Coordinates of C-alpha atoms in Angstrom, one line a residue:
M1 CA 0.0 0.0 0.0
A2 CA 1.4 3.4 -0.9
V3 CA 2.1 5.9 1.9
A4 CA 0.5 9.4 1.5
V5 CA 2.9 12.3 1.9
V6 CA 2.5 16.0 1.4
L7 CA 5.4 17.9 -0.2
A8 CA 6.3 21.1 1.7
G9 CA 9.3 23.4 1.2
G10 CA 11.4 20.8 -0.6
G11 CA 10.8 18.1 2.0
Y12 CA 7.8 16.2 3.0
V13 CA 5.5 15.7 5.9
A14 CA 4.4 12.0 6.3
E15 CA 1.2 10.8 7.9
P16 CA 1.6 10.8 11.7
H17 CA 1.9 7.1 12.2
V18 CA 4.6 7.0 9.5
R19 CA 6.5 9.9 11.1
E20 CA 6.3 8.1 14.4
W21 CA 7.7 4.9 12.8
M22 CA 10.6 6.9 11.4
V23 CA 11.4 8.4 14.8
I24 CA 11.5 4.9 16.4
R25 CA 13.6 3.5 13.6
N26 CA 16.2 6.3 13.8
A27 CA 16.4 6.8 17.6
C28 CA 19.3 5.7 19.7
G29 CA 21.2 3.9 17.0
G30 CA 18.1 2.2 15.6
T31 CA 18.0 -0.4 18.4
L32 CA 14.7 0.3 20.1
P33 CA 12.1 -2.5 19.9
R34 CA 9.1 -0.9 18.0
D35 CA 6.5 -3.1 19.6
A36 CA 7.6 -2.2 23.2
V37 CA 7.9 1.5 22.4
E38 CA 4.4 1.5 20.9
Q39 CA 3.0 -0.2 24.0
L40 CA 4.5 2.5 26.2
V41 CA 3.1 5.4 24.2
P42 CA -0.3 6.6 25.5
E43 CA -3.2 6.3 23.1
D44 CA -3.7 10.0 22.5
S45 CA 0.1 10.8 22.1
R46 CA 2.5 10.7 19.2
L47 CA 6.3 10.5 19.1
E48 CA 7.6 13.5 17.1
S49 CA 11.4 13.8 17.4
E50 CA 14.6 12.1 18.4
E51 CA 18.2 13.1 19.0
S52 CA 21.5 11.5 19.9
R53 CA 24.9 12.9 21.0
R54 CA 28.3 11.3 21.3
T55 CA 30.9 13.3 23.2
E56 CA 34.3 12.0 22.3
G57 CA 36.4 13.8 24.9
L58 CA 34.0 12.9 27.7
D59 CA 33.4 9.3 26.7
S60 CA 29.7 9.8 27.0
Y61 CA 26.6 9.2 24.9
S62 CA 23.1 10.3 25.1
C63 CA 19.9 9.9 23.2
G64 CA 16.2 10.6 23.6
I65 CA 12.7 10.7 22.1
A66 CA 10.1 13.4 22.6
F67 CA 6.3 13.5 22.1
E68 CA 4.5 16.1 20.1
G69 CA 4.7 19.3 22.2
G70 CA 8.1 18.5 23.5
D71 CA 7.4 16.3 26.6
R72 CA 9.9 13.6 27.1
F73 CA 9.1 10.0 26.1
V74 CA 12.5 8.6 27.1
S75 CA 16.0 10.0 27.7
M76 CA 19.2 8.1 28.2
S77 CA 22.7 9.1 29.2
A78 CA 25.8 6.8 29.4
Y79 CA 29.2 7.3 30.9
T80 CA 32.5 5.3 31.0
R81 CA 34.6 7.8 33.0
R82 CA 34.8 7.1 36.7
D83 CA 34.4 10.8 37.7
D84 CA 31.1 10.9 35.8
Q85 CA 29.9 7.7 37.3
D86 CA 30.8 8.8 40.8
R87 CA 28.8 12.1 40.2
E88 CA 25.8 10.2 39.0
F89 CA 25.9 7.7 41.9
M90 CA 26.0 10.6 44.4
T91 CA 22.7 11.8 43.1
V92 CA 21.1 8.4 43.8
F93 CA 22.9 7.5 47.1
P94 CA 23.4 10.6 49.3
E95 CA 25.0 10.2 52.7
G96 CA 24.0 7.0 54.3
G97 CA 23.2 5.2 51.1
F98 CA 19.9 3.5 52.1
S99 CA 18.0 4.9 49.2
A100 CA 14.8 3.4 47.9
Q101 CA 15.3 1.1 45.0
A102 CA 13.7 -1.7 43.1
P103 CA 15.6 -4.6 41.5
L104 CA 15.5 -5.4 37.8
P105 CA 14.2 -8.9 36.8
E106 CA 16.3 -11.8 35.6
D107 CA 19.5 -10.5 37.3
L108 CA 19.8 -7.6 34.9
P109 CA 22.8 -5.5 36.3
G110 CA 20.8 -2.6 37.6
F111 CA 18.0 -1.1 39.6
T112 CA 15.2 1.5 39.5
D113 CA 15.4 4.5 41.9
D114 CA 12.5 6.3 43.6
Y115 CA 12.3 8.8 40.8
G116 CA 11.6 6.1 38.2
T117 CA 15.1 6.2 36.6
T118 CA 16.7 2.9 35.7
W119 CA 20.4 2.5 36.2
L120 CA 22.6 -0.3 34.7
R121 CA 26.3 -0.9 35.1
L122 CA 28.1 -3.1 32.6
P123 CA 31.7 -4.1 32.0
C124 CA 33.7 -2.7 29.1
P125 CA 36.3 -5.3 28.1
D126 CA 37.2 -3.5 24.8
L127 CA 38.2 -0.3 26.6
D128 CA 41.6 0.4 28.1
K129 CA 41.9 0.5 31.8
D130 CA 41.6 3.9 33.5
D131 CA 44.6 5.9 34.9
N132 CA 44.4 3.9 38.2
G133 CA 44.6 0.6 36.4
R134 CA 41.0 -0.3 37.0
A135 CA 38.8 -2.0 34.3
R136 CA 36.5 0.4 32.6
T137 CA 32.7 0.1 33.1
L138 CA 29.6 1.7 31.5
L139 CA 26.9 3.4 33.6
V140 CA 23.6 3.9 31.9
R141 CA 20.8 6.1 33.1
A142 CA 17.4 5.8 31.4
T143 CA 14.3 7.8 32.3
L144 CA 10.9 7.3 30.9
G145 CA 8.5 10.3 30.8
R146 CA 5.8 10.8 33.4
D147 CA 3.0 10.0 30.9
V148 CA 4.6 6.8 29.6
R149 CA 2.6 3.6 30.2
T150 CA 5.1 1.9 32.4
E151 CA 2.4 -0.4 33.7
V152 CA 2.5 -2.4 30.4
P153 CA 4.2 -5.7 31.4
G154 CA 7.7 -6.1 30.0
A155 CA 7.7 -3.0 27.7
A156 CA 9.7 -0.7 29.9
Y157 CA 12.4 -3.3 30.6
R158 CA 12.7 -4.3 26.9
T159 CA 13.2 -0.6 26.0
T160 CA 15.7 0.0 28.7
V161 CA 17.8 -3.0 27.8
A162 CA 17.8 -1.9 24.1
L163 CA 19.0 1.6 25.3
A164 CA 21.9 0.1 27.3
N165 CA 23.0 -2.1 24.3
S166 CA 22.9 1.0 22.1
A167 CA 25.1 2.9 24.6
S168 CA 27.5 0.0 24.7
D169 CA 27.8 0.0 20.9
A170 CA 28.2 3.7 20.7
L171 CA 31.0 3.9 23.2
G172 CA 32.9 0.7 22.1
C173 CA 32.3 -1.1 25.3
G174 CA 32.5 -4.6 23.9
T175 CA 30.3 -6.2 26.5
E176 CA 28.0 -9.1 25.7
P177 CA 24.6 -7.6 24.8
L178 CA 22.0 -7.7 27.5
K179 CA 18.9 -9.8 27.1
A180 CA 15.5 -8.6 28.2
S181 CA 13.7 -10.4 30.9
K182 CA 11.7 -13.5 29.9
R183 CA 9.1 -12.5 32.4
D184 CA 6.7 -9.8 31.3
V185 CA 6.4 -7.6 34.4
P186 CA 5.6 -3.9 34.8
L187 CA 8.2 -1.4 35.9
I188 CA 8.3 -1.3 39.7
D189 CA 7.6 2.1 41.3
A190 CA 10.3 2.3 44.0
S191 CA 8.7 5.5 45.4
E192 CA 5.7 3.5 46.7
D193 CA 5.7 1.6 50.0
P194 CA 7.6 -1.7 49.2
E195 CA 5.7 -4.9 48.9
T196 CA 6.7 -7.2 51.7
V197 CA 6.3 -11.0 51.8
P198 CA 6.8 -13.7 54.5
L199 CA 10.5 -14.6 55.1
A200 CA 10.0 -18.0 53.5
E201 CA 9.2 -16.4 50.2
A202 CA 12.7 -15.0 50.0
K203 CA 13.9 -18.4 48.9
G204 CA 15.5 -18.3 45.5
T205 CA 16.2 -14.5 45.7
A206 CA 19.3 -12.6 46.6
C207 CA 18.0 -12.2 50.1
E208 CA 17.5 -16.0 50.8
W209 CA 19.9 -15.8 53.7
V210 CA 17.2 -14.2 55.8
T211 CA 15.4 -17.6 55.9
R212 CA 18.3 -18.8 58.0
A213 CA 18.9 -15.6 60.0
G214 CA 17.2 -16.8 63.2
L215 CA 14.9 -13.8 63.7
P216 CA 12.6 -14.0 66.7
E217 CA 9.1 -15.2 65.8
R218 CA 7.5 -12.3 67.7
G219 CA 7.0 -9.4 65.3
N220 CA 5.7 -11.3 62.3
W221 CA 8.8 -10.5 60.3
R222 CA 8.4 -9.8 56.5
I223 CA 10.8 -8.8 53.8
A224 CA 11.0 -6.5 50.8
V225 CA 13.6 -7.9 48.4
H226 CA 15.3 -5.0 46.7
A227 CA 18.3 -6.9 45.3
N228 CA 19.4 -9.3 42.6
N229 CA 22.6 -11.1 41.9
A230 CA 24.2 -8.5 39.4
A231 CA 23.1 -5.0 40.3
P232 CA 25.6 -2.4 41.7
S233 CA 23.4 -1.9 44.7
G234 CA 20.8 -3.9 46.5
M235 CA 18.9 -4.1 49.8
C236 CA 17.2 -6.8 52.0
D237 CA 14.6 -4.7 53.9
L238 CA 13.1 -6.5 56.9
H239 CA 10.0 -5.2 58.7
A240 CA 8.2 -6.3 61.8
Q241 CA 5.2 -5.0 63.7
Y242 CA 4.7 -5.0 67.4
E243 CA 1.3 -3.9 68.7
D244 CA 2.5 -3.3 72.2
T245 CA 5.3 -0.9 71.4
S246 CA 5.3 2.7 70.5
D247 CA 7.0 2.0 67.1
N248 CA 4.8 -0.6 65.4
D249 CA 7.0 -0.6 62.2
T250 CA 10.4 -1.9 63.1
R251 CA 13.1 -2.2 60.4
L252 CA 16.4 -4.0 59.7
A253 CA 17.8 -2.9 56.3
F254 CA 20.9 -4.7 54.9
A255 CA 22.4 -2.8 52.0
S256 CA 25.2 -3.7 49.5
W257 CA 27.0 -1.4 47.1
Y258 CA 29.5 -2.6 44.4
G259 CA 32.3 -0.4 43.1
D260 CA 34.9 2.0 44.4
W261 CA 32.3 4.8 44.2
S262 CA 30.6 3.2 47.3
N263 CA 33.5 3.7 49.7
R264 CA 32.1 7.1 50.7
L265 CA 28.9 5.5 51.9
A266 CA 30.7 3.5 54.5
A267 CA 33.1 6.1 55.9
D268 CA 33.2 9.6 57.4
D269 CA 34.0 12.2 54.7
N270 CA 36.1 14.2 57.1
N271 CA 38.5 11.6 58.4
G272 CA 37.9 8.5 56.3
E273 CA 37.1 6.4 59.3
R274 CA 34.6 3.6 58.6
W275 CA 31.2 3.7 60.1
P276 CA 30.3 1.0 62.6
M277 CA 28.1 -1.9 61.4
T278 CA 29.7 -2.0 58.0
A279 CA 31.9 -4.4 56.0
T280 CA 34.0 -4.3 52.9
A281 CA 35.4 -6.8 50.4
R282 CA 37.1 -6.9 47.0
C283 CA 34.9 -7.8 44.0
D284 CA 36.2 -7.7 40.4
G285 CA 39.1 -5.5 41.4
E286 CA 37.0 -2.9 43.1
A287 CA 35.6 -2.3 46.6
A288 CA 32.3 -3.6 47.8
N289 CA 30.6 -2.2 50.9
Y290 CA 27.9 -3.6 53.1
A291 CA 26.0 -1.9 55.9
L292 CA 23.1 -2.4 58.4
S293 CA 20.6 0.2 59.4
A294 CA 18.4 -0.8 62.3
S295 CA 15.5 0.6 64.4
D296 CA 16.3 1.2 68.0
D297 CA 15.5 -1.3 70.7
I298 CA 14.1 -4.2 68.6
P299 CA 12.6 -6.8 70.9
G300 CA 14.7 -10.0 70.7
V301 CA 17.3 -8.4 68.4
G302 CA 20.2 -6.9 70.4
E303 CA 23.6 -5.7 69.2
A304 CA 25.1 -9.2 69.2
A305 CA 22.3 -10.4 66.9
E306 CA 22.7 -7.4 64.6
R307 CA 26.4 -8.2 64.3
R308 CA 25.7 -11.8 63.6
M309 CA 23.2 -11.0 60.8
L310 CA 25.5 -8.4 59.2
K311 CA 28.2 -11.1 59.0
E312 CA 25.7 -13.6 57.5
F313 CA 24.5 -11.1 55.0
A314 CA 27.9 -9.9 53.8
A315 CA 29.3 -13.5 53.7
D316 CA 26.4 -14.6 51.6
E317 CA 27.0 -11.6 49.2
V318 CA 30.7 -12.4 49.0
R319 CA 30.0 -16.1 48.3
R320 CA 27.5 -15.5 45.6
R321 CA 29.5 -12.8 43.8
G322 CA 32.9 -14.5 44.1
C323 CA 34.5 -11.7 46.2
S324 CA 37.3 -11.9 48.7
D325 CA 39.0 -10.1 51.7
L326 CA 35.8 -9.6 53.7
T327 CA 36.4 -7.4 56.8
F328 CA 34.1 -5.9 59.3
R329 CA 33.8 -2.7 61.4
F330 CA 31.6 -2.9 64.5

């Protein structure tokens, strides 16, 4: 079937659906899955424009798509320089580091923050080591617009994976292309109260260790699993409720951060002294840091129990990720 076009000023204006198809085809290196993108676009909206930028001197790449009227559909930025990555991580993890996050499915190497931005960190085997002799990595930040239909199962993750693969190609990263999740699930909103499940349902997850943690039965403990086996950050977030105490929402949060960028989360900025209830290890040539944040005066969970569980948590992380040199600061 022929496509109707209108000549105008030496160019042409295609029918809206054809113009939208051209935007998707050309955007972000031509890697975006058209079916997933179309599922994310609201019924009364149209994609109108796309842009990409590769900054040689800064080893960065960005691309994006806008709706008619200029509102964002998606934007992506990617960085291979450590200073840029540290700056970006500081926006997600301010002092303390126990920021809300949601894991990506199928052990994709990333998470979604409480602003709806998805972060992925990938190795770059084809890039030279940095000035400190560390292997280069790629940090990808992808943000979908506020009107995008992120509730469509699978569409947001397929689009984000395609964006990360596009950035890897553009920056010569050389990593194995990511594959989208086999499970069609909607993008999790990390800004909402986390879904908690009984501890037994943590089996088969990155927080399975809690099923053996020996928590007291009193309190009806439940867990929100904010971790997978590949992300640069994760959290096992334990909650209990006690009707006879003033604080009926008690929390034990065990956080993990992977990469030298995370050293600032476990130490005092002024003197470099490590915070208590933290641990560190070496993973893939970089630092990993672990920490516990706990409510005060948890019935049946004293300081000795907190130390024991931090040891169990960090040791489990080190074992699953093949790390070494685990040390603690209590």
